[in-house]
Short mmCIF file of N, CA and C in Angstrom, two decimals:
data_model
loop_
_atom_site.label_atom_id
_atom_site.label_comp_id
_atom_site.label_asym_id
_atom_site.label_seq_id
_atom_site.Cartn_x
_atom_site.Cartn_y
_atom_site.Cartn_z
N MET K 1 127.19 112.35 79.26
CA MET K 1 126.71 113.40 78.38
C MET K 1 125.21 113.65 78.58
N ILE K 2 124.43 112.56 78.70
CA ILE K 2 122.99 112.68 78.91
C ILE K 2 122.72 113.34 80.26
N ARG K 3 123.47 112.93 81.28
CA ARG K 3 123.27 113.50 82.61
C ARG K 3 123.56 115.01 82.60
N GLN K 4 124.60 115.43 81.87
CA GLN K 4 124.94 116.84 81.78
C GLN K 4 123.82 117.61 81.07
N ALA K 5 123.26 117.04 80.01
CA ALA K 5 122.16 117.67 79.28
C ALA K 5 120.94 117.80 80.17
N GLU K 6 120.68 116.77 80.98
CA GLU K 6 119.55 116.81 81.92
C GLU K 6 119.76 117.89 82.97
N ARG K 7 121.00 118.01 83.48
CA ARG K 7 121.30 119.05 84.46
C ARG K 7 121.11 120.44 83.86
N SER K 8 121.58 120.59 82.62
CA SER K 8 121.44 121.87 81.93
C SER K 8 119.97 122.23 81.74
N GLU K 9 119.17 121.25 81.34
CA GLU K 9 117.73 121.47 81.15
C GLU K 9 117.06 121.80 82.48
N SER K 10 117.46 121.12 83.54
CA SER K 10 116.91 121.38 84.87
C SER K 10 117.27 122.79 85.34
N THR K 11 118.52 123.19 85.11
CA THR K 11 118.96 124.54 85.48
C THR K 11 118.14 125.59 84.73
N ARG K 12 117.98 125.36 83.44
CA ARG K 12 117.19 126.30 82.61
C ARG K 12 115.75 126.40 83.13
N ALA K 13 115.15 125.26 83.41
CA ALA K 13 113.77 125.24 83.91
C ALA K 13 113.66 125.96 85.25
N ASN K 14 114.61 125.74 86.14
CA ASN K 14 114.59 126.40 87.45
C ASN K 14 114.74 127.91 87.31
N LEU K 15 115.64 128.35 86.43
CA LEU K 15 115.82 129.79 86.21
C LEU K 15 114.55 130.41 85.62
N MET K 16 113.94 129.72 84.68
CA MET K 16 112.72 130.25 84.08
C MET K 16 111.57 130.30 85.08
N ALA K 17 111.44 129.28 85.91
CA ALA K 17 110.37 129.26 86.92
C ALA K 17 110.57 130.39 87.93
N ALA K 18 111.81 130.58 88.36
CA ALA K 18 112.10 131.66 89.31
C ALA K 18 111.83 133.01 88.67
N ALA K 19 112.28 133.19 87.45
CA ALA K 19 112.07 134.46 86.75
C ALA K 19 110.60 134.70 86.52
N ARG K 20 109.86 133.68 86.12
CA ARG K 20 108.43 133.83 85.87
C ARG K 20 107.71 134.32 87.12
N ALA K 21 108.02 133.70 88.26
CA ALA K 21 107.38 134.09 89.51
C ALA K 21 107.71 135.54 89.87
N LEU K 22 108.95 135.93 89.72
CA LEU K 22 109.36 137.29 90.05
C LEU K 22 108.80 138.31 89.06
N PHE K 23 108.84 138.01 87.76
CA PHE K 23 108.28 138.93 86.77
C PHE K 23 106.78 139.11 87.00
N ALA K 24 106.09 138.03 87.32
CA ALA K 24 104.64 138.12 87.56
C ALA K 24 104.34 138.94 88.81
N GLU K 25 105.20 138.82 89.80
CA GLU K 25 104.99 139.51 91.08
C GLU K 25 105.32 141.00 90.99
N ARG K 26 106.46 141.33 90.37
CA ARG K 26 106.94 142.72 90.43
C ARG K 26 107.19 143.37 89.07
N GLY K 27 107.05 142.63 88.00
CA GLY K 27 107.31 143.19 86.68
C GLY K 27 108.78 143.10 86.33
N TYR K 28 109.05 143.18 85.05
CA TYR K 28 110.41 143.03 84.53
C TYR K 28 111.37 144.04 85.16
N ALA K 29 110.99 145.30 85.19
CA ALA K 29 111.88 146.35 85.69
C ALA K 29 112.17 146.22 87.18
N GLY K 30 111.29 145.58 87.92
CA GLY K 30 111.45 145.45 89.36
C GLY K 30 112.23 144.23 89.81
N VAL K 31 112.81 143.52 88.86
CA VAL K 31 113.50 142.26 89.18
C VAL K 31 114.95 142.33 88.70
N SER K 32 115.87 141.89 89.55
CA SER K 32 117.29 141.87 89.16
C SER K 32 117.73 140.43 88.90
N THR K 33 118.78 140.27 88.12
CA THR K 33 119.28 138.92 87.84
C THR K 33 119.80 138.23 89.10
N PRO K 34 120.45 138.95 90.06
CA PRO K 34 120.86 138.25 91.29
C PRO K 34 119.67 137.65 92.05
N GLU K 35 118.52 138.34 92.03
CA GLU K 35 117.32 137.80 92.68
C GLU K 35 116.85 136.52 91.99
N ILE K 36 116.88 136.54 90.69
CA ILE K 36 116.45 135.35 89.93
C ILE K 36 117.35 134.17 90.26
N VAL K 37 118.66 134.42 90.23
CA VAL K 37 119.64 133.37 90.51
C VAL K 37 119.44 132.81 91.92
N GLU K 38 119.22 133.71 92.88
CA GLU K 38 119.03 133.27 94.26
C GLU K 38 117.78 132.42 94.40
N ARG K 39 116.67 132.89 93.82
CA ARG K 39 115.41 132.15 93.93
C ARG K 39 115.52 130.79 93.24
N ALA K 40 116.27 130.73 92.16
CA ALA K 40 116.42 129.47 91.42
C ALA K 40 117.41 128.52 92.08
N GLY K 41 118.16 129.04 93.07
CA GLY K 41 119.20 128.21 93.69
C GLY K 41 120.29 127.89 92.70
N SER K 42 120.62 128.87 91.88
CA SER K 42 121.58 128.66 90.81
C SER K 42 122.75 129.65 90.96
N SER K 43 123.47 129.86 89.88
CA SER K 43 124.60 130.79 89.91
C SER K 43 124.49 131.76 88.74
N ARG K 44 125.17 132.87 88.88
CA ARG K 44 125.18 133.88 87.82
C ARG K 44 125.77 133.30 86.53
N GLY K 45 126.81 132.49 86.66
CA GLY K 45 127.42 131.85 85.50
C GLY K 45 126.44 130.94 84.78
N ALA K 46 125.64 130.21 85.56
CA ALA K 46 124.64 129.32 84.96
C ALA K 46 123.58 130.12 84.21
N LEU K 47 123.19 131.25 84.79
CA LEU K 47 122.20 132.11 84.14
C LEU K 47 122.71 132.56 82.77
N TYR K 48 123.96 133.04 82.75
CA TYR K 48 124.50 133.57 81.50
C TYR K 48 124.98 132.47 80.55
N HIS K 49 125.07 131.25 81.04
CA HIS K 49 125.31 130.12 80.14
C HIS K 49 124.02 129.77 79.39
N GLN K 50 122.90 129.89 80.09
CA GLN K 50 121.59 129.54 79.51
C GLN K 50 120.98 130.67 78.69
N PHE K 51 121.20 131.91 79.12
CA PHE K 51 120.55 133.07 78.50
C PHE K 51 121.58 134.17 78.27
N LYS K 52 121.42 134.90 77.18
CA LYS K 52 122.34 135.97 76.84
C LYS K 52 122.31 137.08 77.89
N ASP K 53 121.10 137.42 78.34
CA ASP K 53 120.93 138.48 79.32
C ASP K 53 119.52 138.36 79.92
N LYS K 54 119.15 139.31 80.75
CA LYS K 54 117.83 139.29 81.40
C LYS K 54 116.71 139.36 80.37
N LYS K 55 116.89 140.15 79.33
CA LYS K 55 115.87 140.25 78.29
C LYS K 55 115.66 138.91 77.59
N ASP K 56 116.74 138.21 77.32
CA ASP K 56 116.66 136.89 76.68
C ASP K 56 115.90 135.91 77.57
N LEU K 57 116.15 135.98 78.87
CA LEU K 57 115.43 135.15 79.83
C LEU K 57 113.95 135.52 79.83
N PHE K 58 113.66 136.82 79.82
CA PHE K 58 112.26 137.25 79.79
C PHE K 58 111.56 136.74 78.54
N ARG K 59 112.25 136.82 77.40
CA ARG K 59 111.65 136.35 76.15
C ARG K 59 111.30 134.86 76.25
N ALA K 60 112.19 134.08 76.86
CA ALA K 60 111.92 132.65 77.03
C ALA K 60 110.70 132.43 77.92
N VAL K 61 110.59 133.22 78.98
CA VAL K 61 109.43 133.12 79.89
C VAL K 61 108.16 133.50 79.13
N TYR K 62 108.23 134.58 78.36
CA TYR K 62 107.08 135.03 77.58
C TYR K 62 106.64 133.97 76.58
N GLU K 63 107.60 133.37 75.88
CA GLU K 63 107.25 132.32 74.92
C GLU K 63 106.61 131.13 75.62
N GLN K 64 107.13 130.79 76.79
CA GLN K 64 106.55 129.68 77.56
C GLN K 64 105.10 130.00 77.94
N GLU K 65 104.84 131.25 78.34
CA GLU K 65 103.47 131.66 78.67
C GLU K 65 102.57 131.52 77.44
N GLN K 66 103.07 131.95 76.29
CA GLN K 66 102.29 131.86 75.06
C GLN K 66 102.00 130.39 74.70
N GLN K 67 102.99 129.53 74.88
CA GLN K 67 102.79 128.10 74.62
C GLN K 67 101.71 127.53 75.53
N GLU K 68 101.76 127.90 76.81
CA GLU K 68 100.77 127.39 77.78
C GLU K 68 99.37 127.87 77.45
N ILE K 69 99.25 129.15 77.08
CA ILE K 69 97.93 129.68 76.69
C ILE K 69 97.41 128.92 75.48
N LEU K 70 98.26 128.74 74.49
CA LEU K 70 97.88 128.03 73.27
C LEU K 70 97.45 126.59 73.58
N GLN K 71 98.19 125.91 74.43
CA GLN K 71 97.84 124.53 74.79
C GLN K 71 96.50 124.48 75.51
N GLN K 72 96.25 125.43 76.41
CA GLN K 72 94.97 125.46 77.13
C GLN K 72 93.81 125.72 76.17
N ILE K 73 94.00 126.66 75.26
CA ILE K 73 92.94 126.98 74.30
C ILE K 73 92.70 125.79 73.37
N ALA K 74 93.78 125.20 72.86
CA ALA K 74 93.64 124.04 71.96
C ALA K 74 92.92 122.89 72.66
N ALA K 75 93.23 122.68 73.94
CA ALA K 75 92.57 121.59 74.70
C ALA K 75 91.08 121.85 74.84
N THR K 76 90.70 123.10 75.13
CA THR K 76 89.26 123.40 75.28
C THR K 76 88.56 123.34 73.93
N MET K 77 89.25 123.76 72.87
CA MET K 77 88.65 123.69 71.54
C MET K 77 88.42 122.23 71.13
N ALA K 78 89.33 121.36 71.53
CA ALA K 78 89.21 119.93 71.21
C ALA K 78 88.00 119.30 71.90
N GLU K 79 87.57 119.90 73.02
CA GLU K 79 86.42 119.38 73.76
C GLU K 79 85.09 119.85 73.18
N ALA K 80 85.12 120.91 72.36
CA ALA K 80 83.88 121.41 71.74
C ALA K 80 83.41 120.43 70.68
N PRO K 81 82.10 120.40 70.40
CA PRO K 81 81.59 119.47 69.39
C PRO K 81 82.24 119.70 68.02
N PRO K 82 82.96 118.71 67.50
CA PRO K 82 83.67 118.89 66.22
C PRO K 82 82.74 119.13 65.04
N ILE K 83 81.47 118.76 65.18
CA ILE K 83 80.53 118.96 64.08
C ILE K 83 80.06 120.41 63.99
N ASP K 84 80.43 121.22 65.00
CA ASP K 84 80.02 122.63 65.02
C ASP K 84 81.26 123.52 65.06
N PRO K 85 81.83 123.87 63.88
CA PRO K 85 83.05 124.66 63.86
C PRO K 85 82.91 126.03 64.52
N MET K 86 81.70 126.60 64.50
CA MET K 86 81.51 127.90 65.15
C MET K 86 81.64 127.75 66.67
N ALA K 87 81.13 126.64 67.21
CA ALA K 87 81.27 126.40 68.66
C ALA K 87 82.73 126.23 69.02
N VAL K 88 83.49 125.57 68.15
CA VAL K 88 84.93 125.39 68.40
C VAL K 88 85.64 126.74 68.42
N LEU K 89 85.34 127.60 67.42
CA LEU K 89 85.94 128.93 67.37
C LEU K 89 85.55 129.76 68.60
N GLU K 90 84.26 129.74 68.94
CA GLU K 90 83.77 130.50 70.09
C GLU K 90 84.44 130.05 71.38
N THR K 91 84.63 128.74 71.52
CA THR K 91 85.30 128.20 72.71
C THR K 91 86.73 128.72 72.79
N GLY K 92 87.43 128.70 71.67
CA GLY K 92 88.81 129.20 71.65
C GLY K 92 88.89 130.67 72.00
N LEU K 93 88.01 131.48 71.41
CA LEU K 93 88.00 132.91 71.68
C LEU K 93 87.66 133.19 73.15
N HIS K 94 86.66 132.48 73.65
CA HIS K 94 86.25 132.65 75.06
C HIS K 94 87.41 132.35 75.99
N ASN K 95 88.11 131.25 75.73
CA ASN K 95 89.21 130.87 76.63
C ASN K 95 90.42 131.79 76.50
N PHE K 96 90.65 132.32 75.30
CA PHE K 96 91.71 133.32 75.17
C PHE K 96 91.39 134.54 76.02
N LEU K 97 90.16 135.03 75.93
CA LEU K 97 89.77 136.22 76.70
C LEU K 97 89.82 135.95 78.20
N LEU K 98 89.50 134.74 78.61
CA LEU K 98 89.63 134.39 80.03
C LEU K 98 91.07 134.49 80.50
N SER K 99 92.01 134.13 79.63
CA SER K 99 93.42 134.21 80.02
C SER K 99 93.87 135.66 80.23
N CYS K 100 93.13 136.60 79.68
CA CYS K 100 93.48 138.02 79.81
C CYS K 100 93.06 138.60 81.15
N VAL K 101 92.40 137.80 81.97
CA VAL K 101 91.96 138.25 83.29
C VAL K 101 92.96 137.83 84.38
N ASP K 102 93.82 136.89 84.06
CA ASP K 102 94.82 136.39 85.01
C ASP K 102 95.90 137.47 85.19
N PRO K 103 95.97 138.10 86.39
CA PRO K 103 96.88 139.25 86.56
C PRO K 103 98.36 138.91 86.35
N GLU K 104 98.78 137.72 86.73
CA GLU K 104 100.19 137.34 86.53
C GLU K 104 100.50 137.20 85.05
N ARG K 105 99.62 136.52 84.36
CA ARG K 105 99.81 136.31 82.93
C ARG K 105 99.76 137.64 82.18
N VAL K 106 98.84 138.50 82.58
CA VAL K 106 98.68 139.81 81.95
C VAL K 106 99.95 140.64 82.11
N ARG K 107 100.52 140.63 83.31
CA ARG K 107 101.72 141.43 83.56
C ARG K 107 102.85 141.01 82.61
N ILE K 108 103.02 139.70 82.44
CA ILE K 108 104.10 139.21 81.59
C ILE K 108 103.79 139.41 80.11
N THR K 109 102.60 138.97 79.67
CA THR K 109 102.32 138.91 78.23
C THR K 109 101.80 140.21 77.62
N LEU K 110 101.11 141.02 78.41
CA LEU K 110 100.48 142.21 77.83
C LEU K 110 101.04 143.54 78.33
N ILE K 111 101.61 143.55 79.51
CA ILE K 111 102.17 144.80 80.03
C ILE K 111 103.67 144.87 79.76
N ASP K 112 104.40 143.87 80.23
CA ASP K 112 105.86 143.92 80.08
C ASP K 112 106.35 143.50 78.70
N ALA K 113 105.76 142.48 78.10
CA ALA K 113 106.31 141.95 76.84
C ALA K 113 106.41 143.00 75.74
N PRO K 114 105.37 143.80 75.47
CA PRO K 114 105.53 144.81 74.41
C PRO K 114 106.62 145.84 74.73
N ALA K 115 106.73 146.21 76.01
CA ALA K 115 107.72 147.21 76.41
C ALA K 115 109.14 146.65 76.39
N VAL K 116 109.31 145.43 76.87
CA VAL K 116 110.64 144.83 76.97
C VAL K 116 111.15 144.38 75.60
N LEU K 117 110.30 143.72 74.84
CA LEU K 117 110.73 143.14 73.57
C LEU K 117 110.60 144.11 72.40
N GLY K 118 109.76 145.12 72.56
CA GLY K 118 109.44 146.01 71.45
C GLY K 118 108.26 145.43 70.69
N TRP K 119 107.50 146.32 70.06
CA TRP K 119 106.25 145.90 69.43
C TRP K 119 106.46 144.83 68.38
N GLN K 120 107.47 144.97 67.52
CA GLN K 120 107.65 144.01 66.42
C GLN K 120 107.95 142.60 66.92
N GLU K 121 108.86 142.49 67.89
CA GLU K 121 109.21 141.17 68.40
C GLU K 121 108.03 140.57 69.16
N TRP K 122 107.35 141.41 69.96
CA TRP K 122 106.17 140.96 70.71
C TRP K 122 105.13 140.42 69.74
N ARG K 123 104.89 141.14 68.67
CA ARG K 123 103.89 140.75 67.67
C ARG K 123 104.31 139.47 66.95
N ALA K 124 105.61 139.34 66.67
CA ALA K 124 106.10 138.13 65.99
C ALA K 124 105.87 136.89 66.84
N VAL K 125 106.10 136.99 68.14
CA VAL K 125 105.86 135.85 69.03
C VAL K 125 104.36 135.56 69.10
N ASP K 126 103.56 136.62 69.17
CA ASP K 126 102.11 136.48 69.20
C ASP K 126 101.62 135.73 67.96
N GLU K 127 102.15 136.12 66.81
CA GLU K 127 101.78 135.44 65.56
C GLU K 127 102.24 133.98 65.57
N LYS K 128 103.45 133.76 66.06
CA LYS K 128 104.01 132.40 66.08
C LYS K 128 103.10 131.43 66.82
N TYR K 129 102.49 131.89 67.90
CA TYR K 129 101.67 130.98 68.70
C TYR K 129 100.17 131.08 68.41
N GLY K 130 99.67 132.25 68.10
CA GLY K 130 98.23 132.40 67.95
C GLY K 130 97.70 132.26 66.54
N LEU K 131 98.49 132.64 65.57
CA LEU K 131 97.99 132.71 64.20
C LEU K 131 97.56 131.34 63.66
N GLY K 132 98.35 130.32 63.92
CA GLY K 132 98.03 128.98 63.41
C GLY K 132 96.70 128.47 63.91
N LEU K 133 96.41 128.75 65.18
CA LEU K 133 95.15 128.29 65.76
C LEU K 133 93.96 129.01 65.11
N ILE K 134 94.13 130.31 64.85
CA ILE K 134 93.05 131.07 64.20
C ILE K 134 92.85 130.57 62.77
N VAL K 135 93.95 130.37 62.05
CA VAL K 135 93.86 129.85 60.67
C VAL K 135 93.14 128.50 60.66
N ALA K 136 93.50 127.62 61.59
CA ALA K 136 92.87 126.29 61.66
C ALA K 136 91.37 126.42 61.92
N GLY K 137 90.99 127.32 62.82
CA GLY K 137 89.57 127.52 63.11
C GLY K 137 88.81 128.05 61.91
N LEU K 138 89.40 129.00 61.20
CA LEU K 138 88.75 129.55 60.01
C LEU K 138 88.64 128.48 58.91
N GLU K 139 89.70 127.72 58.71
CA GLU K 139 89.67 126.67 57.68
C GLU K 139 88.59 125.64 57.99
N ALA K 140 88.46 125.26 59.27
CA ALA K 140 87.43 124.29 59.64
C ALA K 140 86.04 124.85 59.36
N GLY K 141 85.84 126.13 59.64
CA GLY K 141 84.55 126.76 59.37
C GLY K 141 84.24 126.84 57.89
N ILE K 142 85.25 127.12 57.09
CA ILE K 142 85.07 127.20 55.64
C ILE K 142 84.76 125.81 55.07
N GLU K 143 85.54 124.81 55.52
CA GLU K 143 85.32 123.43 55.04
C GLU K 143 83.94 122.92 55.41
N ALA K 144 83.42 123.35 56.56
CA ALA K 144 82.09 122.91 56.99
C ALA K 144 80.98 123.71 56.30
N GLY K 145 81.37 124.75 55.57
CA GLY K 145 80.38 125.54 54.85
C GLY K 145 79.65 126.56 55.70
N VAL K 146 80.19 126.87 56.88
CA VAL K 146 79.50 127.85 57.74
C VAL K 146 80.15 129.24 57.69
N LEU K 147 81.39 129.31 57.17
CA LEU K 147 82.08 130.59 57.04
C LEU K 147 82.32 130.90 55.57
N ARG K 148 82.38 132.16 55.25
CA ARG K 148 82.62 132.61 53.87
C ARG K 148 83.95 132.04 53.37
N ALA K 149 83.93 131.60 52.12
CA ALA K 149 85.13 131.02 51.52
C ALA K 149 85.78 131.97 50.51
N ASP K 150 85.23 133.19 50.37
CA ASP K 150 85.71 134.10 49.34
C ASP K 150 86.77 135.07 49.85
N LEU K 151 87.26 134.88 51.06
CA LEU K 151 88.26 135.77 51.64
C LEU K 151 89.59 135.03 51.82
N ASP K 152 90.68 135.75 51.66
CA ASP K 152 92.01 135.19 51.85
C ASP K 152 92.21 134.96 53.36
N ILE K 153 92.48 133.72 53.74
CA ILE K 153 92.52 133.36 55.15
C ILE K 153 93.64 134.06 55.92
N ARG K 154 94.83 134.15 55.37
CA ARG K 154 95.95 134.72 56.13
C ARG K 154 95.69 136.17 56.57
N PRO K 155 95.33 137.10 55.65
CA PRO K 155 95.07 138.46 56.14
C PRO K 155 93.89 138.52 57.10
N LEU K 156 92.89 137.67 56.85
CA LEU K 156 91.74 137.63 57.74
C LEU K 156 92.17 137.18 59.14
N ALA K 157 92.98 136.13 59.21
CA ALA K 157 93.46 135.63 60.50
C ALA K 157 94.32 136.68 61.21
N LEU K 158 95.15 137.41 60.45
CA LEU K 158 95.96 138.48 61.04
C LEU K 158 95.08 139.58 61.63
N MET K 159 93.98 139.90 60.93
CA MET K 159 93.07 140.94 61.44
C MET K 159 92.37 140.46 62.71
N ILE K 160 91.99 139.20 62.74
CA ILE K 160 91.36 138.65 63.95
C ILE K 160 92.37 138.64 65.09
N LEU K 161 93.61 138.23 64.80
CA LEU K 161 94.66 138.24 65.81
C LEU K 161 94.87 139.65 66.36
N SER K 162 94.87 140.64 65.48
CA SER K 162 95.02 142.03 65.91
C SER K 162 93.85 142.47 66.77
N ALA K 163 92.64 142.09 66.37
CA ALA K 163 91.45 142.43 67.17
C ALA K 163 91.53 141.79 68.56
N LEU K 164 92.00 140.54 68.60
CA LEU K 164 92.16 139.87 69.90
C LEU K 164 93.22 140.56 70.75
N GLY K 165 94.29 141.03 70.11
CA GLY K 165 95.33 141.76 70.84
C GLY K 165 94.78 143.04 71.45
N GLU K 166 93.95 143.76 70.69
CA GLU K 166 93.34 144.99 71.21
C GLU K 166 92.35 144.67 72.33
N ALA K 167 91.58 143.60 72.15
CA ALA K 167 90.65 143.18 73.20
C ALA K 167 91.41 142.83 74.47
N ALA K 168 92.52 142.11 74.30
CA ALA K 168 93.34 141.72 75.45
C ALA K 168 93.87 142.94 76.18
N MET K 169 94.35 143.94 75.43
CA MET K 169 94.86 145.17 76.05
C MET K 169 93.75 145.92 76.78
N PHE K 170 92.57 145.96 76.19
CA PHE K 170 91.42 146.62 76.83
C PHE K 170 91.11 145.95 78.16
N ILE K 171 91.09 144.62 78.17
CA ILE K 171 90.81 143.87 79.40
C ILE K 171 91.93 144.08 80.42
N ALA K 172 93.17 143.95 79.97
CA ALA K 172 94.33 144.04 80.87
C ALA K 172 94.44 145.40 81.55
N ASN K 173 94.03 146.45 80.87
CA ASN K 173 94.17 147.81 81.41
C ASN K 173 92.92 148.33 82.10
N ALA K 174 91.90 147.49 82.17
CA ALA K 174 90.65 147.92 82.81
C ALA K 174 90.77 147.86 84.33
N ASP K 175 90.00 148.72 85.01
CA ASP K 175 89.95 148.69 86.47
C ASP K 175 89.33 147.38 86.96
N ASP K 176 88.38 146.88 86.18
CA ASP K 176 87.71 145.62 86.51
C ASP K 176 87.85 144.69 85.29
N PRO K 177 88.95 143.92 85.23
CA PRO K 177 89.20 143.08 84.05
C PRO K 177 88.08 142.09 83.73
N GLU K 178 87.47 141.51 84.73
CA GLU K 178 86.41 140.53 84.47
C GLU K 178 85.21 141.20 83.81
N SER K 179 84.85 142.38 84.29
CA SER K 179 83.75 143.12 83.67
C SER K 179 84.11 143.52 82.24
N ALA K 180 85.35 143.94 82.03
CA ALA K 180 85.81 144.30 80.69
C ALA K 180 85.78 143.10 79.77
N ARG K 181 86.15 141.91 80.29
CA ARG K 181 86.09 140.70 79.48
C ARG K 181 84.66 140.38 79.07
N ALA K 182 83.74 140.52 80.03
CA ALA K 182 82.33 140.23 79.74
C ALA K 182 81.78 141.20 78.70
N ARG K 183 82.24 142.43 78.71
CA ARG K 183 81.79 143.43 77.73
C ARG K 183 82.45 143.21 76.38
N THR K 184 83.66 142.71 76.37
CA THR K 184 84.44 142.55 75.14
C THR K 184 84.05 141.30 74.37
N GLU K 185 83.75 140.23 75.07
CA GLU K 185 83.51 138.95 74.39
C GLU K 185 82.41 139.01 73.35
N PRO K 186 81.24 139.62 73.63
CA PRO K 186 80.22 139.68 72.57
C PRO K 186 80.69 140.41 71.31
N ALA K 187 81.51 141.45 71.50
CA ALA K 187 82.01 142.19 70.33
C ALA K 187 82.95 141.32 69.50
N VAL K 188 83.82 140.57 70.17
CA VAL K 188 84.75 139.69 69.46
C VAL K 188 83.97 138.60 68.72
N LEU K 189 82.99 138.02 69.38
CA LEU K 189 82.18 136.98 68.74
C LEU K 189 81.38 137.54 67.56
N ALA K 190 80.93 138.79 67.67
CA ALA K 190 80.19 139.41 66.58
C ALA K 190 81.06 139.55 65.34
N LEU K 191 82.36 139.84 65.53
CA LEU K 191 83.29 139.92 64.40
C LEU K 191 83.34 138.58 63.65
N VAL K 192 83.47 137.52 64.41
CA VAL K 192 83.59 136.18 63.81
C VAL K 192 82.25 135.77 63.16
N HIS K 193 81.16 136.07 63.85
CA HIS K 193 79.85 135.70 63.29
C HIS K 193 79.54 136.48 62.01
N GLY K 194 80.19 137.63 61.85
CA GLY K 194 80.03 138.39 60.62
C GLY K 194 80.60 137.69 59.40
N LEU K 195 81.37 136.64 59.63
CA LEU K 195 81.97 135.87 58.54
C LEU K 195 81.11 134.67 58.11
N ARG K 196 79.97 134.52 58.76
CA ARG K 196 79.10 133.40 58.41
C ARG K 196 78.58 133.52 56.99
N MET K 197 78.28 132.36 56.40
CA MET K 197 77.70 132.32 55.05
C MET K 197 76.30 132.91 55.10
#
């Protein structure tokens, strides 16, 4: 039973890795399920055993991308001086914006995901992974006495998440994403610094 579960998990991982590479290379619309199966060295039956359809597979890939971005940001935030909550927040924001310059990640998370999943589902996944980190950063700033404590954290965090989403789209759709990121980062940081005591 354990061996079968391991095989199933391995099959799922192989399908997701193959799909991720193809989606990043050619976009969701440019990839067929037979190509994914072939690249994964799997079968069509295995694909449909693991995922309802191509969209379901894409959603799994998108969620995995979001998890990886979150883990990278959390790791860099953990390296910032804990006695300076603003530095921790700035580090997280900086690293999020850096992830918006990666063309493969951008294609999956910012170009295809809203179109394939629809805005509501895309936003729900975005909230699932990003909102908690923003709330934690704001709470740390409030507890340290450097951020205003008179605002309701949840709506504030949602507004920051929305601002980051717009910043990400601006960067992703720019002719020169790195230049757009450099122009966007001071504006994003100014929003957060506006919350200082």
